[in-house]
Structure formats: structure tokens, C-alpha cells
Short mmCIF file of C-alpha atoms (C1' of nucleotides) in Angstrom, two decimals:
data_model
loop_
_atom_site.label_atom_id
_atom_site.label_comp_id
_atom_site.label_asym_id
_atom_site.label_seq_id
_atom_site.Cartn_x
_atom_site.Cartn_y
_atom_site.Cartn_z
CA UNK A 12 7.93 -9.80 -3.23
CA UNK A 13 5.36 -7.83 -1.32
CA UNK A 14 2.16 -9.51 -0.18
CA UNK A 15 -0.72 -7.05 -0.30
CA UNK A 16 -3.43 -6.74 2.30
CA UNK A 17 -6.08 -8.69 0.38
CA UNK A 18 -3.55 -11.31 -0.59
CA UNK A 19 -2.60 -11.80 3.03
CA UNK A 20 -6.15 -12.91 3.78
CA UNK A 21 -5.63 -15.81 1.40
CA UNK A 22 -2.23 -16.51 2.91
CA UNK A 23 -3.74 -16.63 6.40
CA UNK A 24 -6.12 -19.34 5.25
CA UNK A 25 -3.22 -21.36 3.89
CA UNK A 26 -1.15 -20.81 6.99
CA UNK A 27 -3.97 -22.16 9.10
CA UNK A 28 -4.20 -25.33 7.01
CA UNK A 29 -2.64 -26.48 3.78
CA UNK A 30 -2.62 -27.64 1.13
CA UNK A 31 -6.03 -26.39 0.08
CA UNK A 32 -7.98 -26.39 -3.18
CA UNK A 33 -9.23 -23.08 -4.47
CA UNK A 34 -12.70 -24.23 -3.48
CA UNK A 35 -11.60 -24.65 0.12
CA UNK A 36 -9.86 -21.28 0.10
CA UNK A 37 -13.01 -19.65 -1.17
CA UNK A 38 -15.03 -21.40 1.49
CA UNK A 39 -12.80 -19.82 4.10
CA UNK A 40 -12.49 -16.29 2.82
CA UNK A 41 -15.40 -15.36 0.54
CA UNK A 42 -18.08 -14.99 3.19
CA UNK A 43 -16.04 -13.13 5.84
CA UNK A 44 -14.65 -10.72 3.27
CA UNK A 45 -17.71 -10.40 1.08
CA UNK A 46 -15.69 -11.46 -1.95
CA UNK A 47 -16.89 -13.27 -5.03
CA UNK A 48 -15.06 -16.26 -6.45
CA UNK A 49 -13.51 -14.13 -9.17
CA UNK A 50 -11.74 -12.01 -6.61
CA UNK A 51 -10.20 -14.97 -4.83
CA UNK A 52 -9.12 -16.57 -8.09
CA UNK A 53 -7.19 -13.46 -9.03
CA UNK A 54 -5.60 -13.21 -5.60
CA UNK A 55 -4.45 -16.80 -5.86
CA UNK A 56 -2.92 -16.31 -9.29
CA UNK A 57 -1.15 -13.15 -8.19
CA UNK A 58 0.29 -15.01 -5.22
CA UNK A 59 1.44 -17.75 -7.58
CA UNK A 60 3.14 -15.24 -9.82
CA UNK A 61 4.86 -13.73 -6.80
CA UNK A 62 5.94 -17.21 -5.69
CA UNK A 63 4.30 -16.70 -2.35
CA UNK A 64 2.29 -19.89 -2.82
CA UNK A 65 2.99 -23.04 -4.78
CA UNK A 66 0.62 -25.46 -6.50
CA UNK A 67 0.71 -29.14 -7.26
CA UNK A 68 -1.76 -30.69 -9.67
CA UNK A 69 -4.37 -32.93 -8.14
CA UNK A 70 -6.47 -34.29 -11.00
CA UNK A 71 -8.03 -31.40 -12.86
CA UNK A 72 -7.20 -28.81 -10.22
CA UNK A 73 -4.46 -27.65 -7.92
CA UNK A 74 -3.58 -27.95 -4.31
CA UNK A 75 -2.07 -24.72 -3.00
CA UNK A 76 0.45 -24.32 -0.21
CA UNK A 77 2.37 -21.36 1.17
CA UNK A 78 5.94 -20.94 -0.01
CA UNK A 79 6.46 -18.07 2.42
CA UNK A 80 6.16 -18.87 6.10
CA UNK A 81 3.93 -16.85 8.35
CA UNK A 82 6.95 -16.41 10.58
CA UNK A 83 8.86 -14.73 7.76
CA UNK A 84 5.93 -12.57 6.74
CA UNK A 85 5.12 -11.43 10.24
CA UNK A 86 8.79 -10.83 10.85
CA UNK A 87 9.30 -8.56 7.89
CA UNK A 88 6.09 -6.63 8.50
CA UNK A 89 6.96 -6.08 12.13
CA UNK A 90 10.54 -5.17 11.48
CA UNK A 91 9.41 -2.76 8.79
CA UNK A 92 7.11 -0.96 11.20
CA UNK A 93 9.77 -0.79 13.86
CA UNK A 94 12.33 0.58 11.42
CA UNK A 95 9.97 3.17 9.99
CA UNK A 96 8.53 4.46 13.21
CA UNK A 97 10.57 3.43 16.20
CA UNK A 98 14.16 3.60 15.14
CA UNK A 99 14.19 -0.17 14.79
CA UNK A 100 13.81 -0.79 18.50
CA UNK A 101 11.05 -2.52 20.35
CA UNK A 102 11.04 -0.64 23.63
CA UNK A 103 9.80 2.64 22.12
CA UNK A 104 6.87 0.79 20.58
CA UNK A 105 5.88 -0.63 23.93
CA UNK A 106 6.38 2.78 25.48
CA UNK A 107 4.05 4.25 22.88
CA UNK A 108 1.24 1.89 23.83
CA UNK A 109 1.83 2.55 27.46
CA UNK A 110 1.79 6.31 26.94
CA UNK A 111 -1.48 6.08 25.04
CA UNK A 112 -3.13 4.01 27.75
CA UNK A 113 -3.58 1.14 25.38
CA UNK A 114 -2.28 -1.49 27.77
CA UNK A 115 -4.69 -3.47 29.89
CA UNK A 116 -3.48 -4.87 33.20
CA UNK A 117 -3.53 -8.23 31.48
CA UNK A 118 -1.22 -6.96 28.75
CA UNK A 119 1.18 -5.70 31.37
CA UNK A 120 1.11 -9.00 33.20
CA UNK A 121 1.74 -10.92 30.00
CA UNK A 122 4.63 -8.70 29.10
CA UNK A 123 6.10 -8.97 32.52
CA UNK A 124 5.98 -12.76 32.48
CA UNK A 125 7.46 -12.79 29.01
CA UNK A 126 10.35 -10.53 29.81
CA UNK A 127 11.22 -12.52 32.87
CA UNK A 128 11.23 -15.71 30.86
CA UNK A 129 13.42 -14.12 28.20
CA UNK A 130 15.84 -12.69 30.69
CA UNK A 131 16.32 -16.11 32.19
CA UNK B 6 -7.35 9.42 5.37
CA UNK B 7 -4.42 7.14 4.75
CA UNK B 8 -0.92 8.60 4.64
CA UNK B 9 1.21 6.71 2.13
CA UNK B 10 4.80 5.74 2.62
CA UNK B 11 6.29 8.55 0.51
CA UNK B 12 3.93 11.04 2.09
CA UNK B 13 5.04 9.99 5.54
CA UNK B 14 8.57 11.11 4.70
CA UNK B 15 7.22 14.63 4.25
CA UNK B 16 5.20 14.33 7.42
CA UNK B 17 8.27 13.26 9.37
CA UNK B 18 10.02 16.45 8.29
CA UNK B 19 7.07 18.51 9.51
CA UNK B 20 6.84 16.60 12.75
CA UNK B 21 10.48 17.35 13.44
CA UNK B 22 9.95 21.05 12.91
CA UNK B 23 7.10 23.18 11.67
CA UNK B 24 5.85 25.26 10.09
CA UNK B 25 8.08 24.91 7.05
CA UNK B 26 8.04 26.35 3.55
CA UNK B 27 8.06 23.94 0.65
CA UNK B 28 11.64 25.00 0.07
CA UNK B 29 12.63 23.88 3.55
CA UNK B 30 10.76 20.61 3.15
CA UNK B 31 12.59 19.93 -0.07
CA UNK B 32 15.89 20.75 1.60
CA UNK B 33 15.14 18.06 4.15
CA UNK B 34 13.83 15.28 1.99
CA UNK B 35 15.05 15.62 -1.60
CA UNK B 36 18.63 14.56 -1.10
CA UNK B 37 18.07 11.63 1.28
CA UNK B 38 15.29 10.25 -0.89
CA UNK B 39 16.73 11.12 -4.27
CA UNK B 40 13.58 13.02 -5.16
CA UNK B 41 13.22 16.00 -7.47
CA UNK B 42 11.28 19.07 -6.47
CA UNK B 43 8.32 18.00 -8.58
CA UNK B 44 7.89 14.87 -6.49
CA UNK B 45 7.82 16.74 -3.22
CA UNK B 46 5.42 19.35 -4.57
CA UNK B 47 2.95 16.64 -5.45
CA UNK B 48 3.32 14.92 -2.10
CA UNK B 49 2.60 18.20 -0.34
CA UNK B 50 -0.50 18.88 -2.37
CA UNK B 51 -1.81 15.37 -1.84
CA UNK B 52 -1.29 15.77 1.90
CA UNK B 53 -3.17 19.07 1.72
CA UNK B 54 -6.08 17.43 -0.08
CA UNK B 55 -6.14 14.70 2.56
CA UNK B 56 -6.10 17.36 5.28
CA UNK B 57 -3.04 15.79 6.82
CA UNK B 58 -1.24 19.12 6.63
CA UNK B 59 -2.47 22.69 6.69
CA UNK B 60 -1.08 25.81 5.08
CA UNK B 61 -1.12 29.48 5.94
CA UNK B 62 -0.08 32.08 3.41
CA UNK B 63 3.16 33.85 4.09
CA UNK B 64 3.65 36.41 1.34
CA UNK B 65 3.70 34.67 -2.01
CA UNK B 66 4.04 31.18 -0.54
CA UNK B 67 2.75 28.94 2.20
CA UNK B 68 3.91 27.71 5.55
CA UNK B 69 2.94 24.11 6.09
CA UNK B 70 2.17 22.39 9.36
CA UNK B 71 0.92 18.93 10.28
CA UNK B 72 -2.77 18.59 11.06
CA UNK B 73 -2.29 14.98 12.11
CA UNK B 74 -0.05 14.34 15.09
CA UNK B 75 2.76 11.87 14.90
CA UNK B 76 1.28 10.30 17.98
CA UNK B 77 -1.96 9.60 16.16
CA UNK B 78 -0.23 8.33 13.05
CA UNK B 79 2.12 6.04 14.89
CA UNK B 80 -0.76 4.84 17.01
CA UNK B 81 -2.95 3.83 14.13
CA UNK B 82 -0.13 2.20 12.21
CA UNK B 83 0.93 0.20 15.24
CA UNK B 84 -2.56 -0.77 16.22
CA UNK B 85 -3.22 -1.85 12.65
CA UNK B 86 -0.24 -4.15 12.64
CA UNK B 87 -1.16 -5.62 15.98
CA UNK B 88 -4.72 -6.22 14.88
CA UNK B 89 -3.75 -7.79 11.58
CA UNK B 90 -1.01 -10.05 12.84
CA UNK B 91 -1.11 -10.48 16.58
CA UNK B 92 -4.73 -10.63 17.54
CA UNK B 93 -4.54 -7.03 18.71
CA UNK B 94 -2.25 -7.83 21.61
CA UNK B 95 1.25 -6.64 22.30
CA UNK B 96 2.73 -9.62 24.09
CA UNK B 97 2.65 -11.92 21.04
CA UNK B 98 4.57 -9.32 19.05
CA UNK B 99 7.27 -9.16 21.68
CA UNK B 100 7.27 -12.96 21.83
CA UNK B 101 7.76 -13.05 18.09
CA UNK B 102 10.88 -10.93 18.28
CA UNK B 103 12.18 -12.98 21.11
CA UNK B 104 11.53 -16.24 19.26
CA UNK B 105 13.36 -14.93 16.21
CA UNK B 106 16.38 -13.90 18.24
CA UNK B 107 15.88 -10.30 17.28
CA UNK B 108 16.28 -8.94 20.80
CA UNK B 109 19.64 -7.68 21.93
CA UNK B 110 20.46 -7.80 25.64
CA UNK B 111 19.99 -4.05 25.58
CA UNK B 112 16.48 -4.42 24.17
CA UNK B 113 15.65 -6.85 26.94
CA UNK B 114 17.01 -4.52 29.57
CA UNK B 115 15.04 -1.58 28.16
CA UNK B 116 11.86 -3.60 28.09
CA UNK B 117 12.40 -4.84 31.59
CA UNK B 118 12.90 -1.33 32.94
CA UNK B 119 9.87 -0.12 31.05
CA UNK B 120 7.55 -2.84 32.29
CA UNK B 121 8.59 -2.26 35.83
CA UNK B 122 7.93 1.41 35.51
CA UNK B 123 4.52 0.76 33.97
CA UNK B 124 3.56 -1.80 36.55
CA UNK B 125 4.26 0.71 39.27
"C1'" DC C 16 -20.56 -38.80 -27.78
"C1'" DC C 17 -22.70 -34.61 -26.12
"C1'" DT C 18 -23.78 -31.52 -22.67
"C1'" DC C 19 -23.13 -29.44 -18.13
"C1'" DT C 20 -20.08 -28.02 -14.59
"C1'" DT C 21 -15.99 -26.53 -12.63
"C1'" DG C 22 -11.53 -24.46 -12.20
"C1'" DG C 23 -7.91 -21.66 -14.00
"C1'" DA C 24 -6.41 -17.85 -17.12
"C1'" DT C 25 -7.33 -13.49 -18.88
"C1'" DG C 26 -9.18 -9.01 -19.63
"C1'" DA C 27 -11.12 -5.03 -17.58
"C1'" DC C 28 -11.28 -1.04 -14.86
"C1'" DA C 29 -11.12 2.38 -11.26
"C1'" DG C 30 -8.38 4.17 -7.47
"C1'" DC C 31 -3.95 4.87 -5.19
"C1'" DT C 32 1.16 5.53 -5.44
"C1'" DG C 33 5.62 7.16 -6.91
"C1'" DT C 34 7.71 10.01 -10.03
"C1'" DC C 35 8.46 13.90 -12.94
"C1'" DA C 36 7.76 17.84 -16.31
"C1'" DA C 37 5.20 21.72 -17.98
"C1'" DC C 38 2.32 25.62 -17.14
"C1'" DG C 39 0.74 29.90 -15.14
"C1'" DA C 40 0.55 33.51 -11.78
"C1'" DT C 41 3.03 36.51 -9.12
"C1'" DG C 42 6.69 38.89 -7.19
"C1'" DT C 43 11.94 40.72 -7.81
"C1'" DG C 44 15.73 43.05 -9.66
"C1'" DA C 45 17.73 45.78 -13.27
"C1'" DT D 18 8.55 48.18 -17.15
"C1'" DC D 19 10.38 43.87 -18.67
"C1'" DA D 20 12.73 39.77 -18.29
"C1'" DC D 21 13.71 36.41 -14.69
"C1'" DA D 22 12.98 33.51 -10.83
"C1'" DT D 23 9.82 31.16 -7.77
"C1'" DC D 24 6.01 28.55 -6.06
"C1'" DG D 25 1.83 26.13 -6.48
"C1'" DT D 26 -1.35 23.64 -9.76
"C1'" DT D 27 -2.03 20.32 -13.30
"C1'" DG D 28 -1.33 16.74 -16.40
"C1'" DA D 29 0.97 12.54 -17.30
"C1'" DC D 30 2.11 7.85 -16.80
"C1'" DA D 31 3.43 3.34 -15.25
"C1'" DG D 32 2.86 -0.05 -11.62
"C1'" DC D 33 0.16 -2.03 -7.86
"C1'" DT D 34 -4.42 -3.08 -5.69
"C1'" DG D 35 -9.14 -4.49 -5.16
"C1'" DT D 36 -12.85 -6.16 -7.51
"C1'" DC D 37 -15.43 -8.69 -10.89
"C1'" DA D 38 -16.92 -11.07 -15.26
"C1'" DT D 39 -15.84 -13.75 -19.28
"C1'" DC D 40 -13.57 -17.34 -21.72
"C1'" DC D 41 -11.66 -21.90 -22.46
"C1'" DA D 42 -10.23 -26.57 -21.54
"C1'" DA D 43 -11.07 -30.61 -19.41
"C1'" DG D 44 -13.86 -33.93 -16.47
"C1'" DA D 45 -18.31 -35.95 -15.12
"C1'" DG D 46 -22.81 -37.75 -16.07
"C1'" DG D 47 -26.11 -39.42 -18.99
#
DNA sequence: CCTCTTGGATGACAGCTGTCAACGATGTGA
DNA sequence: TCACATCGTTGACAGCTGTCATCCAAGAGG
């Protein structure tokens, strides 16, 4: 069901490009995260058990692919945050960033363009 | 450091109104969450150990208050999500909701009003 | 055919989380 | 003063997480 934080690093690799062998996954995540191969192997098998990734045999090994889309993952994470903290609405979140001076002029411009496009 | 999900329910009660006795906290959270008193007691003491709440003696018991502001908590949770999933920027998050048809006309109107106010 | 390598499965383990019950000190009311 | 209620502290325990090492089967090379 739930994809943990470390697991999501593996998922991100697969969302960028798939299918991948475990070797390729390790090549992408071990160095940046400072993980050994053992760690990645366990993350992959936990993701398999959770049915978040699938595997097809390719000779003596597997090719792994996401079974959960990034869209769906990002959607449920975002919605969860909104529900927990902002009454499920988006505007209060944006207001929070604005109130905390976390918005650069560029952010504001991007948002403005976006909203106009949506409103259209 | 990190406030867990169950702990945040207790924090929300204290952010609404504080200081509170443990009795008052239980009155607010036990029923909605289906928790027994034991559960809440442990959550309070873990929050104390984490220095997320403080306590002052009042007779034979304590009055609890938040030491972490909701502002700060909400800020770090939101920033964390943005960093993990949206490259740290707000516009892609909003775009995601728009792309998934999760924005009601009211949401769009609220956002529009907000952006205009910010831009000013 | 035998050995070396490689990849997956498993076991291990500590720390955090959610959940609750039992204990012990300390007031409270009769 | 003595039993009773109350509140905080502890212990317990299962499940999830992050992290790694070890084992085993199966190919690959000689």
C-alpha cells in the first residue's frame, strides 16, 4: 500500500526510465544515497511484495517496472497533505507559502500564468 | 524532531487551544480517534521528550502547551513535500491538481484572488 | 565438469510508531 | 487515617523502516 521514503527513491529511478535491471537501479541510487547493494535489493523486494513494481524474467535476472504511476503516487501524497493540514483545499496552502515569504517573484509569475490558463 | 501522525493529532488539539490538561486533551481526541487514555498518555510523553510540547505543574498535574508552532510544523511538512515531489516549487504542485481535475471552480477562484493579492 | 561471479531471497537488528495495560505516587473524601 | 480516584511513568509488543550481510541457485568461462 504505502511506499516509504527510501522505497520512493527506487521508484523515482523507475519512473525516470523503465524497465531496469537491479544493477541499473543500483547504479542510479547507490552513490547518491550512500547505500550498499544489500539495501537496494531489500527495497526492491519490499516493493515487489507491495505490488508497487513488477518484474519479468530476462535470462537469469529480472527487469523491473513500476506498477504504480508517479501521477498516482504524487496525487495521493499531495492530497494527503492537503487533507491533513489545509482542510483539503489548495488555496490555504498557497496562502501559507505567501505568508511565510517563501514565494519568489518567479513563483508568483508562474502561478499567475497557470491560473490564467486554467481559468480559460 | 519529527512529529508523527498520531502525535500531530494531539498537537492539533493544543494548537486549537492551550494550555490543556491531559484530561482535556483526551476529551478532544479519544472519541474521534477511537483511542484509549493509555494511548494519549504515551503520545503526550513522547511529545514532551521531543520537546514539541512543554508542561507546567498545576497542582498535582500538568498544563501542556505547544513548543512548536503550527506555522512551523505546517511549513516544514509542506516544504518537504514540495522538495521531494515537485522540485521545491509550488507551481508544479498546483499544475498537478489542475491536470488531475482536482480543482473546483471555487478553488480556481480562490487561487486567482490570492495571486492577485500577492502580486500587488 | 569445476570454479567464479552475480542476482535474488532471507535473516538480522535497531529505531520509530501505534496501541494498550499495569504500576506507583499523590491527593480527596468519608 | 484509610480506602479510593487520578495522573504520569513504564513496560510491552507487533508492525514498519532503514540498513546490511549471508546464503543459495544458476550462468559464464576455462
